[in-house]
């Protein structure tokens, strides 16, 4: 379902976020609010993947959903298991093999700071190694 | 005890302590059949898929299956795996699934055994994937300790060598979390310490462990000295290897300070880390450990193959 959202994030961090949001919403307006950027995103579909992406890449982001002109705080949901949402950076992981039907899957070990554990290779993925690039999951045929 | 039928064995943590004990009890009863054999798995087939060479694990499993009256097929030669690399692992598993009653897989790709288990309808046994899991080696190691001391609880154990890359070492650490009052010494050069993933798991299970550089500090204390190989190519600085290697090669002199009943274990093959002299001391248990792999694997196959 599409909704209108208002996001507040540190100004220095908006470039990548806007790049991404612009592909997923109908209209985007950015205003400067001191150190922060206010982003109004209209017609945005807040699905599990976007929600997890915001929670992981922007732990300090403030997200509001706009209903009847009023802003309501919205907590980007981070489920215990992330399946098919971000790639494992380990090239030797079975989920990194393009021809194997294994969707990348992580268990959230800790939320702040973020720490994920790959279900397949058993390796940690921490904040330092998480980049927007990892969210470009090439969905394989599901099992 | 029939609770293990049809189960996969990917990590030593897949089974509970009670389930491990049930395997050990069956292994006890299998020991008298390691030469004469049984016919309990007659008509069943073990498919061995070895994308990486492993003589010991494979021979031990093949012998176990044959001793139980079953048959064996598959490939052991990594050059064959080069032929099948044209095919995905998933497709190879589907083929094996249709031929056999149980699959034994070794692969260098991490998580391949878990994927295989998702695809196959028959049980999959992990014969080693990546650097963390080698559950049947650990099963054998735990059984050897149980056989020696009559228990696994309350054991003081030092694991020595390249703890970062050696799957038998990581897997044993995970296996020990099933037991109570374990004192674990992780002995390695600082750059080859056990991985955080393994150490955090130990912490989560409240296992007491201490990381140290020199095994001589703990030799008088431990019941078990578990030796793994330290390889020169794993160290970033070869001169550092030359400097530290003495601390990771066991000597007879070192063992003079050991407790009377202390045992030295090794997953084999060994190279220089345990000199031949030690074979003739009362501490050496690595050959027996290798031999116990057979009844343990007979027990595992008996319990999981339908
Ligand atoms: Zn992975």
Short mmCIF file of C-alpha atoms and ligand atoms in Angstrom, two decimals:
data_model
loop_
_atom_site.label_atom_id
_atom_site.label_comp_id
_atom_site.label_asym_id
_atom_site.label_seq_id
_atom_site.Cartn_x
_atom_site.Cartn_y
_atom_site.Cartn_z
CA UNK A 1 0.00 0.00 0.00
CA UNK A 2 1.26 3.45 -0.88
CA UNK A 3 1.39 6.22 1.69
CA UNK A 4 2.87 9.64 2.19
CA UNK A 5 5.91 9.86 4.45
CA UNK A 6 8.09 12.50 6.01
CA UNK A 7 11.67 11.48 6.79
CA UNK A 8 14.30 13.39 8.71
CA UNK A 9 17.97 12.45 8.32
CA UNK A 10 21.34 14.14 8.67
CA UNK A 11 21.97 16.32 5.63
CA UNK A 12 25.31 14.69 4.84
CA UNK A 13 23.60 11.34 4.40
CA UNK A 14 20.82 12.14 1.96
CA UNK A 15 22.43 11.64 -1.45
CA UNK A 16 22.17 7.87 -1.53
CA UNK A 17 18.82 7.83 0.19
CA UNK A 18 17.26 10.19 -2.33
CA UNK A 19 18.71 8.24 -5.19
CA UNK A 20 16.94 5.21 -3.90
CA UNK A 21 13.66 6.78 -2.78
CA UNK A 22 13.12 8.55 -6.06
CA UNK A 23 12.70 5.18 -7.73
CA UNK A 24 10.07 4.06 -5.23
CA UNK A 25 7.76 7.01 -4.82
CA UNK A 26 5.67 9.35 -6.94
CA UNK A 27 6.95 12.64 -5.62
CA UNK A 28 9.89 13.73 -3.51
CA UNK A 29 10.42 17.12 -1.83
CA UNK A 30 13.49 18.02 0.17
CA UNK A 31 13.85 20.85 2.63
CA UNK A 32 16.74 21.80 4.84
CA UNK A 33 16.12 21.83 8.56
CA UNK A 34 19.40 22.95 10.13
CA UNK A 35 21.74 19.95 10.22
CA UNK A 36 19.01 17.74 8.88
CA UNK A 37 17.16 17.22 5.67
CA UNK A 38 13.41 16.86 5.65
CA UNK A 39 12.22 14.57 2.91
CA UNK A 40 8.60 14.39 1.94
CA UNK A 41 7.94 11.24 -0.04
CA UNK A 42 4.50 10.92 -1.58
CA UNK A 43 3.10 7.65 -2.82
CA UNK A 44 5.82 5.58 -1.22
CA UNK A 45 5.39 1.86 -0.72
CA UNK A 46 6.95 0.99 2.65
CA UNK A 47 7.50 -2.74 2.12
CA UNK A 48 9.61 -5.09 4.25
CA UNK A 49 12.70 -4.52 2.11
CA UNK A 50 12.54 -0.71 2.32
CA UNK A 51 11.78 -0.81 6.00
CA UNK A 52 14.77 -3.07 6.71
CA UNK A 53 16.98 -0.95 4.49
CA UNK A 54 16.10 2.20 6.43
CA UNK A 55 16.53 0.52 9.80
CA UNK A 56 19.94 -0.91 8.87
CA UNK A 57 21.50 1.87 6.80
CA UNK A 58 20.01 4.82 8.68
CA UNK A 59 19.68 3.79 12.34
CA UNK A 60 19.15 7.45 13.38
CA UNK A 61 16.52 8.28 10.77
CA UNK A 62 13.18 9.71 11.87
CA UNK A 63 10.25 8.42 9.84
CA UNK A 64 6.73 9.79 10.02
CA UNK A 65 3.68 8.64 8.15
CA UNK A 66 1.39 11.46 7.02
CA UNK A 67 -2.30 10.81 7.56
CA UNK A 68 -4.90 13.55 7.10
CA UNK A 69 -2.12 16.09 7.08
CA UNK A 70 -0.81 14.93 10.47
CA UNK A 71 2.59 13.35 11.05
CA UNK A 72 2.70 10.15 13.05
CA UNK A 73 5.93 8.53 14.14
CA UNK A 74 6.66 5.36 12.19
CA UNK A 75 9.25 2.84 13.35
CA UNK A 76 10.91 1.07 10.38
CA UNK A 77 10.42 -2.57 11.17
CA UNK A 78 13.37 -4.92 11.37
CA UNK A 79 12.24 -8.54 11.51
CA UNK A 80 14.34 -11.16 13.30
CA UNK A 81 15.13 -12.83 9.99
CA UNK A 82 15.92 -10.97 6.78
CA UNK A 83 15.34 -13.15 3.76
CA UNK A 84 16.14 -11.97 0.24
CA UNK A 85 16.68 -8.39 1.44
CA UNK A 86 20.43 -7.98 1.38
CA UNK A 87 23.32 -9.98 -0.03
CA UNK A 88 26.05 -11.72 1.92
CA UNK A 89 29.37 -9.99 1.15
CA UNK A 90 31.25 -13.28 1.58
CA UNK A 91 32.16 -14.40 -1.96
CA UNK A 92 32.60 -17.95 -0.68
CA UNK A 93 29.05 -18.08 0.70
CA UNK A 94 26.61 -20.33 -1.11
CA UNK A 95 24.19 -17.41 -1.43
CA UNK A 96 26.84 -15.53 -3.43
CA UNK A 97 26.92 -18.25 -6.10
CA UNK A 98 24.72 -16.96 -8.92
CA UNK A 99 23.57 -20.41 -10.00
CA UNK A 100 22.62 -21.84 -6.62
CA UNK A 101 19.02 -21.35 -5.51
CA UNK A 102 19.86 -20.00 -2.06
CA UNK A 103 18.31 -16.67 -1.15
CA UNK A 104 20.54 -14.70 1.21
CA UNK A 105 19.21 -14.89 4.75
CA UNK A 106 20.37 -13.17 7.92
CA UNK A 107 19.43 -13.32 11.55
CA UNK A 108 19.51 -9.96 13.34
CA UNK A 109 21.88 -10.49 16.28
CA UNK A 110 21.81 -6.87 17.43
CA UNK A 111 19.96 -3.79 16.23
CA UNK A 112 22.09 -0.98 17.60
CA UNK A 113 24.81 -1.29 16.52
CA UNK A 114 23.56 -3.45 13.72
CA UNK A 115 24.98 -6.98 13.60
CA UNK A 116 23.66 -9.66 11.26
CA UNK A 117 24.56 -13.34 11.01
CA UNK A 118 24.35 -15.13 7.67
CA UNK A 119 22.28 -18.29 8.05
CA UNK A 120 24.30 -20.08 5.38
CA UNK A 121 27.98 -19.22 5.85
CA UNK A 122 27.64 -18.36 9.54
CA UNK A 123 29.57 -15.12 9.20
CA UNK A 124 28.84 -11.79 10.78
CA UNK A 125 27.93 -8.74 8.81
CA UNK A 126 28.50 -5.58 10.84
CA UNK A 127 27.79 -1.91 10.31
CA UNK A 128 31.19 -1.24 8.72
CA UNK A 129 30.63 -3.74 5.97
CA UNK A 130 27.01 -2.90 5.19
CA UNK A 131 26.63 -0.68 2.15
CA UNK A 132 23.66 0.25 -0.02
CA UNK A 133 25.23 -1.96 -2.68
CA UNK A 134 24.41 -5.07 -0.63
CA UNK A 135 20.70 -4.31 -0.90
CA UNK A 136 20.70 -4.89 -4.62
CA UNK A 137 19.51 -8.45 -4.29
CA UNK A 138 19.18 -10.27 -7.53
CA UNK A 139 16.20 -12.44 -6.61
CA UNK A 140 16.76 -15.99 -7.59
CA UNK A 141 14.17 -18.62 -8.23
CA UNK A 142 12.66 -19.27 -4.79
CA UNK A 143 12.98 -22.79 -3.44
CA UNK B 1 15.60 -42.64 20.00
CA UNK B 2 13.86 -42.87 16.63
CA UNK B 3 13.71 -39.07 16.80
CA UNK B 4 16.77 -38.83 14.59
CA UNK B 5 15.32 -40.69 11.59
CA UNK B 6 15.41 -38.56 8.47
CA UNK B 7 17.31 -35.72 10.16
CA UNK B 8 20.09 -33.75 8.52
CA UNK B 9 23.40 -33.21 10.31
CA UNK B 10 24.82 -29.88 9.20
CA UNK B 11 26.24 -28.48 12.43
CA UNK B 12 27.04 -30.09 15.76
CA UNK B 13 24.54 -27.66 17.30
CA UNK B 14 21.70 -29.20 15.23
CA UNK B 15 21.39 -32.00 17.78
CA UNK B 16 20.65 -31.68 21.48
CA UNK B 17 22.83 -33.10 24.20
CA UNK B 18 20.33 -35.92 24.68
CA UNK B 19 20.40 -36.72 20.97
CA UNK B 20 24.21 -36.76 20.99
CA UNK B 21 24.13 -39.10 23.96
CA UNK B 22 21.78 -41.43 22.10
CA UNK B 23 24.29 -41.56 19.23
CA UNK B 24 27.11 -42.30 21.70
CA UNK B 25 25.12 -45.11 23.28
CA UNK B 26 24.51 -46.70 19.90
CA UNK B 27 28.21 -46.18 19.08
CA UNK B 28 29.08 -48.14 22.25
CA UNK B 29 27.01 -51.06 21.00
CA UNK B 30 28.46 -50.75 17.47
CA UNK B 31 32.02 -51.26 18.65
CA UNK B 32 31.69 -55.02 18.60
CA UNK B 33 30.47 -54.91 14.99
CA UNK B 34 33.23 -52.79 13.46
CA UNK B 35 34.89 -55.91 12.06
CA UNK B 36 32.11 -58.43 11.69
CA UNK B 37 29.43 -56.03 10.51
CA UNK B 38 25.65 -55.97 10.66
CA UNK B 39 22.94 -56.03 8.03
CA UNK B 40 20.73 -53.27 9.43
CA UNK B 41 21.01 -50.93 6.43
CA UNK B 42 20.84 -53.58 3.75
CA UNK B 43 19.65 -52.14 0.46
CA UNK B 44 20.33 -48.54 1.53
CA UNK B 45 22.79 -46.40 -0.38
CA UNK B 46 25.14 -43.66 0.84
CA UNK B 47 25.95 -41.08 -1.84
CA UNK B 48 29.30 -39.42 -1.19
CA UNK B 49 29.86 -36.07 -2.92
CA UNK B 50 33.39 -34.86 -2.25
CA UNK B 51 34.10 -31.59 -4.01
CA UNK B 52 37.18 -31.31 -1.82
CA UNK B 53 39.43 -34.25 -1.04
CA UNK B 54 39.16 -35.96 2.32
CA UNK B 55 40.46 -39.45 2.58
CA UNK B 56 39.72 -40.08 6.23
CA UNK B 57 36.19 -38.80 6.56
CA UNK B 58 35.17 -40.48 3.32
CA UNK B 59 36.79 -43.85 4.06
CA UNK B 60 35.38 -43.86 7.54
CA UNK B 61 31.83 -43.22 6.27
CA UNK B 62 32.11 -45.67 3.39
CA UNK B 63 33.37 -48.37 5.73
CA UNK B 64 30.60 -47.59 8.21
CA UNK B 65 27.95 -47.93 5.51
CA UNK B 66 29.42 -51.17 4.18
CA UNK B 67 29.68 -52.61 7.71
CA UNK B 68 25.98 -51.88 8.17
CA UNK B 69 25.20 -53.88 5.05
CA UNK B 70 24.50 -50.85 2.86
CA UNK B 71 26.05 -49.72 -0.40
CA UNK B 72 28.06 -46.69 -1.45
CA UNK B 73 28.19 -44.60 -4.59
CA UNK B 74 29.44 -41.13 -5.49
CA UNK B 75 32.70 -39.44 -6.25
CA UNK B 76 35.80 -38.77 -4.23
CA UNK B 77 38.11 -37.30 -6.78
CA UNK B 78 38.20 -33.54 -6.90
CA UNK B 79 39.09 -33.77 -10.59
CA UNK B 80 35.67 -35.28 -11.10
CA UNK B 81 34.17 -32.36 -9.26
CA UNK B 82 35.85 -30.15 -11.82
CA UNK B 83 33.80 -31.98 -14.41
CA UNK B 84 30.60 -31.47 -12.50
CA UNK B 85 31.29 -27.81 -11.78
CA UNK B 86 29.53 -27.25 -15.08
CA UNK B 87 26.49 -28.23 -13.07
CA UNK B 88 25.15 -26.37 -10.05
CA UNK B 89 25.45 -27.98 -6.64
CA UNK B 90 21.66 -27.87 -6.40
CA UNK B 91 21.31 -30.06 -9.52
CA UNK B 92 23.94 -32.53 -8.29
CA UNK B 93 22.00 -32.80 -5.02
CA UNK B 94 18.73 -33.47 -6.86
CA UNK B 95 20.43 -36.30 -8.74
CA UNK B 96 21.89 -37.77 -5.55
CA UNK B 97 18.54 -37.39 -3.82
CA UNK B 98 16.89 -39.62 -6.40
CA UNK B 99 19.59 -42.32 -6.19
CA UNK B 100 20.40 -42.75 -2.53
CA UNK B 101 19.12 -42.89 1.05
CA UNK B 102 21.62 -40.48 2.59
CA UNK B 103 24.01 -37.87 1.18
CA UNK B 104 27.48 -37.10 2.52
CA UNK B 105 28.78 -33.77 1.23
CA UNK B 106 32.07 -31.95 1.45
CA UNK B 107 32.37 -28.63 -0.33
CA UNK B 108 34.55 -25.55 0.05
CA UNK B 109 31.61 -23.19 -0.47
CA UNK B 110 30.30 -22.11 2.92
CA UNK B 111 26.68 -22.99 3.57
CA UNK B 112 26.57 -25.57 0.78
CA UNK B 113 25.53 -28.33 3.18
CA UNK B 114 22.64 -26.22 4.46
CA UNK B 115 21.46 -25.59 0.90
CA UNK B 116 21.80 -29.30 0.09
CA UNK B 117 19.66 -30.16 3.11
CA UNK B 118 16.96 -27.75 1.94
CA UNK B 119 16.86 -29.39 -1.47
CA UNK B 120 17.22 -33.08 -0.64
CA UNK B 121 14.38 -35.12 0.78
CA UNK B 122 16.85 -37.66 2.19
CA UNK B 123 19.19 -36.80 5.09
CA UNK B 124 22.29 -34.76 4.32
CA UNK B 125 25.43 -35.15 6.43
CA UNK B 126 27.95 -32.33 6.33
CA UNK B 127 31.45 -33.76 5.90
CA UNK B 128 32.91 -30.27 6.19
CA UNK B 129 31.97 -26.98 4.55
CA UNK B 130 33.73 -23.68 4.92
CA UNK B 131 35.67 -23.06 8.12
CA UNK B 132 33.07 -23.63 10.82
CA UNK B 133 31.39 -26.97 10.50
CA UNK B 134 32.59 -30.52 10.58
CA UNK B 135 29.98 -32.11 12.82
CA UNK B 136 30.96 -35.76 12.42
CA UNK B 137 34.57 -35.00 13.34
CA UNK B 138 33.27 -33.29 16.46
CA UNK B 139 30.98 -36.21 17.20
CA UNK B 140 34.05 -38.45 17.08
CA UNK B 141 36.07 -36.03 19.21
CA UNK B 142 33.37 -35.81 21.88
CA UNK B 143 32.97 -39.58 21.84
CA UNK B 144 36.72 -40.02 22.32
CA UNK B 145 36.62 -37.72 25.37
CA UNK B 146 33.57 -39.53 26.76
CA UNK B 147 35.28 -42.86 26.17
CA UNK B 148 38.39 -41.72 28.01
CA UNK B 149 36.90 -39.92 31.01
CA UNK B 150 33.41 -41.39 31.17
CA UNK B 151 32.01 -37.89 30.81
CA UNK B 152 32.35 -34.70 28.80
CA UNK B 153 31.21 -32.32 31.56
CA UNK B 154 33.92 -30.83 33.84
CA UNK B 155 36.68 -31.22 31.25
CA UNK B 156 39.62 -28.85 30.90
CA UNK B 157 40.67 -28.71 27.29
CA UNK B 158 43.19 -26.74 25.25
CA UNK B 159 42.66 -26.41 21.50
CA UNK B 160 45.87 -25.49 19.77
CA UNK B 161 46.87 -24.13 16.37
CA UNK B 162 45.11 -22.19 13.61
CA UNK B 163 41.77 -21.60 15.30
CA UNK B 164 40.63 -19.15 12.66
CA UNK B 165 40.64 -21.49 9.66
CA UNK B 166 40.50 -25.01 11.09
CA UNK B 167 36.95 -26.28 10.86
CA UNK B 168 37.53 -29.14 13.29
CA UNK B 169 38.60 -26.62 15.93
CA UNK B 170 35.61 -24.29 15.43
CA UNK B 171 33.22 -27.20 15.31
CA UNK B 172 34.65 -28.69 18.53
CA UNK B 173 34.19 -25.33 20.29
CA UNK B 174 30.54 -25.36 19.24
CA UNK B 175 30.17 -29.00 20.32
CA UNK B 176 31.53 -28.31 23.80
CA UNK B 177 28.68 -25.85 24.43
CA UNK B 178 26.42 -28.86 25.01
CA UNK B 179 28.33 -29.64 28.22
CA UNK B 180 28.66 -28.24 31.71
CA UNK B 181 31.59 -26.71 33.51
CA UNK B 182 33.99 -26.80 30.57
CA UNK B 183 37.24 -24.86 30.88
CA UNK B 184 38.46 -24.10 27.41
CA UNK B 185 41.86 -22.69 26.46
CA UNK B 186 42.13 -21.36 22.92
CA UNK B 187 45.82 -21.39 22.09
CA UNK B 188 46.91 -19.66 18.89
CA UNK B 189 49.03 -16.84 17.50
CA UNK B 190 47.07 -13.59 17.85
CA UNK B 191 46.25 -13.37 14.14
CA UNK B 192 44.81 -16.88 14.08
CA UNK B 193 42.40 -16.60 17.00
CA UNK B 194 38.99 -18.24 16.87
CA UNK B 195 36.44 -16.19 14.94
CA UNK B 196 34.13 -13.77 16.74
CA UNK B 197 31.14 -15.77 15.53
CA UNK B 198 32.45 -18.80 17.43
CA UNK B 199 33.54 -16.85 20.52
CA UNK B 200 30.21 -15.05 20.77
CA UNK B 201 28.44 -18.40 20.56
CA UNK B 202 30.60 -19.67 23.44
CA UNK B 203 29.79 -16.56 25.47
CA UNK B 204 26.09 -16.96 24.74
CA UNK B 205 26.28 -20.51 26.09
CA UNK B 206 28.30 -19.36 29.14
CA UNK B 207 31.36 -21.44 28.29
CA UNK B 208 34.49 -20.25 30.08
CA UNK B 209 37.29 -19.73 27.62
CA UNK B 210 40.65 -18.01 27.73
CA UNK B 211 42.75 -17.07 24.72
CA UNK B 212 46.47 -17.60 25.16
CA UNK B 213 49.62 -17.70 23.03
CA UNK B 214 51.62 -20.42 24.66
CA UNK B 215 50.41 -23.93 25.33
CA UNK B 216 53.11 -24.59 27.92
CA UNK B 217 51.27 -22.31 30.35
CA UNK B 218 48.31 -24.69 30.52
CA UNK B 219 49.79 -28.14 29.91
CA UNK B 220 49.85 -29.08 33.62
CA UNK B 221 46.19 -28.19 33.95
CA UNK B 222 44.37 -29.72 31.01
CA UNK B 223 42.73 -33.12 30.59
CA UNK B 224 42.72 -32.85 26.79
CA UNK B 225 45.22 -31.26 24.45
CA UNK B 226 43.62 -30.97 21.02
CA UNK B 227 46.25 -30.20 18.39
CA UNK B 228 45.58 -28.79 14.93
CA UNK B 229 48.03 -27.80 12.27
CA UNK B 230 49.50 -24.33 12.00
CA UNK B 231 50.24 -23.62 8.35
CA UNK B 232 52.88 -21.20 7.24
CA UNK B 233 50.76 -19.89 4.36
CA UNK B 234 48.02 -18.85 6.77
CA UNK B 235 50.28 -16.30 8.43
CA UNK B 236 50.78 -12.90 6.87
CA UNK B 237 54.42 -12.75 7.94
CA UNK B 238 56.53 -15.91 7.32
CA UNK B 239 59.17 -14.79 9.80
CA UNK B 240 56.45 -14.60 12.42
CA UNK B 241 55.67 -18.25 11.64
CA UNK B 242 59.29 -19.23 12.22
CA UNK B 243 59.27 -17.34 15.50
CA UNK B 244 56.10 -18.88 16.93
CA UNK B 245 56.01 -22.36 15.45
CA UNK B 246 57.87 -23.86 18.40
CA UNK B 247 54.93 -23.05 20.62
CA UNK B 248 52.54 -24.97 18.36
CA UNK B 249 54.58 -28.09 17.84
CA UNK B 250 54.22 -30.47 20.73
CA UNK B 251 57.38 -31.96 22.21
CA UNK B 252 57.92 -34.86 24.56
CA UNK B 253 59.57 -32.49 27.01
CA UNK B 254 56.42 -30.36 27.12
CA UNK B 255 54.37 -33.38 28.08
CA UNK B 256 56.57 -34.14 31.08
CA UNK B 257 54.55 -31.56 32.98
CA UNK B 258 51.19 -32.95 31.93
CA UNK B 259 48.74 -34.73 34.25
CA UNK B 260 49.07 -38.49 34.20
CA UNK B 261 45.75 -39.04 32.47
CA UNK B 262 46.02 -36.17 29.99
CA UNK B 263 45.31 -37.15 26.38
CA UNK B 264 46.62 -35.64 23.15
CA UNK B 265 44.11 -35.57 20.31
CA UNK B 266 44.43 -34.59 16.65
CA UNK B 267 41.94 -34.82 13.79
CA UNK B 268 44.71 -36.13 11.50
CA UNK B 269 46.50 -36.10 9.17
CA UNK B 270 49.32 -34.57 11.18
CA UNK B 271 52.51 -33.25 9.67
CA UNK B 272 55.13 -31.97 12.13
CA UNK B 273 52.98 -30.70 14.94
CA UNK B 274 53.13 -34.01 16.81
CA UNK B 275 56.48 -35.81 16.55
CA UNK B 276 56.54 -39.61 16.23
CA UNK B 277 58.05 -39.93 19.71
CA UNK B 278 54.76 -38.90 21.24
CA UNK B 279 52.98 -41.83 19.58
CA UNK B 280 54.64 -44.10 22.14
CA UNK B 281 53.68 -42.09 25.21
CA UNK B 282 50.64 -42.87 27.36
CA UNK B 283 49.15 -39.54 26.28
CA UNK B 284 48.66 -40.25 22.57
CA UNK B 285 45.02 -40.85 21.65
CA UNK B 286 44.83 -39.64 18.05
CA UNK B 287 44.94 -43.08 16.47
CA UNK B 288 42.25 -44.34 18.80
CA UNK B 289 40.28 -41.18 18.09
CA UNK B 290 40.44 -41.95 14.35
CA UNK B 291 39.41 -45.55 15.01
CA UNK B 292 36.42 -44.45 17.10
CA UNK B 293 35.19 -42.50 14.10
CA UNK B 294 33.95 -45.77 12.67
CA UNK B 295 31.49 -46.88 15.40
CA UNK B 296 30.38 -43.26 15.74
CA UNK B 297 29.58 -43.02 12.03
CA UNK B 298 27.91 -46.44 12.08
CA UNK B 299 25.72 -45.17 14.92
CA UNK B 300 24.89 -41.93 13.12
CA UNK B 301 23.94 -43.70 9.89
CA UNK B 302 21.87 -46.30 11.78
CA UNK B 303 19.93 -43.58 13.54
CA UNK B 304 19.24 -41.17 10.69
CA UNK B 305 18.86 -43.37 7.60
CA UNK B 306 15.28 -44.52 7.03
ZN1 LIG C 1 26.86 -15.84 3.86
#
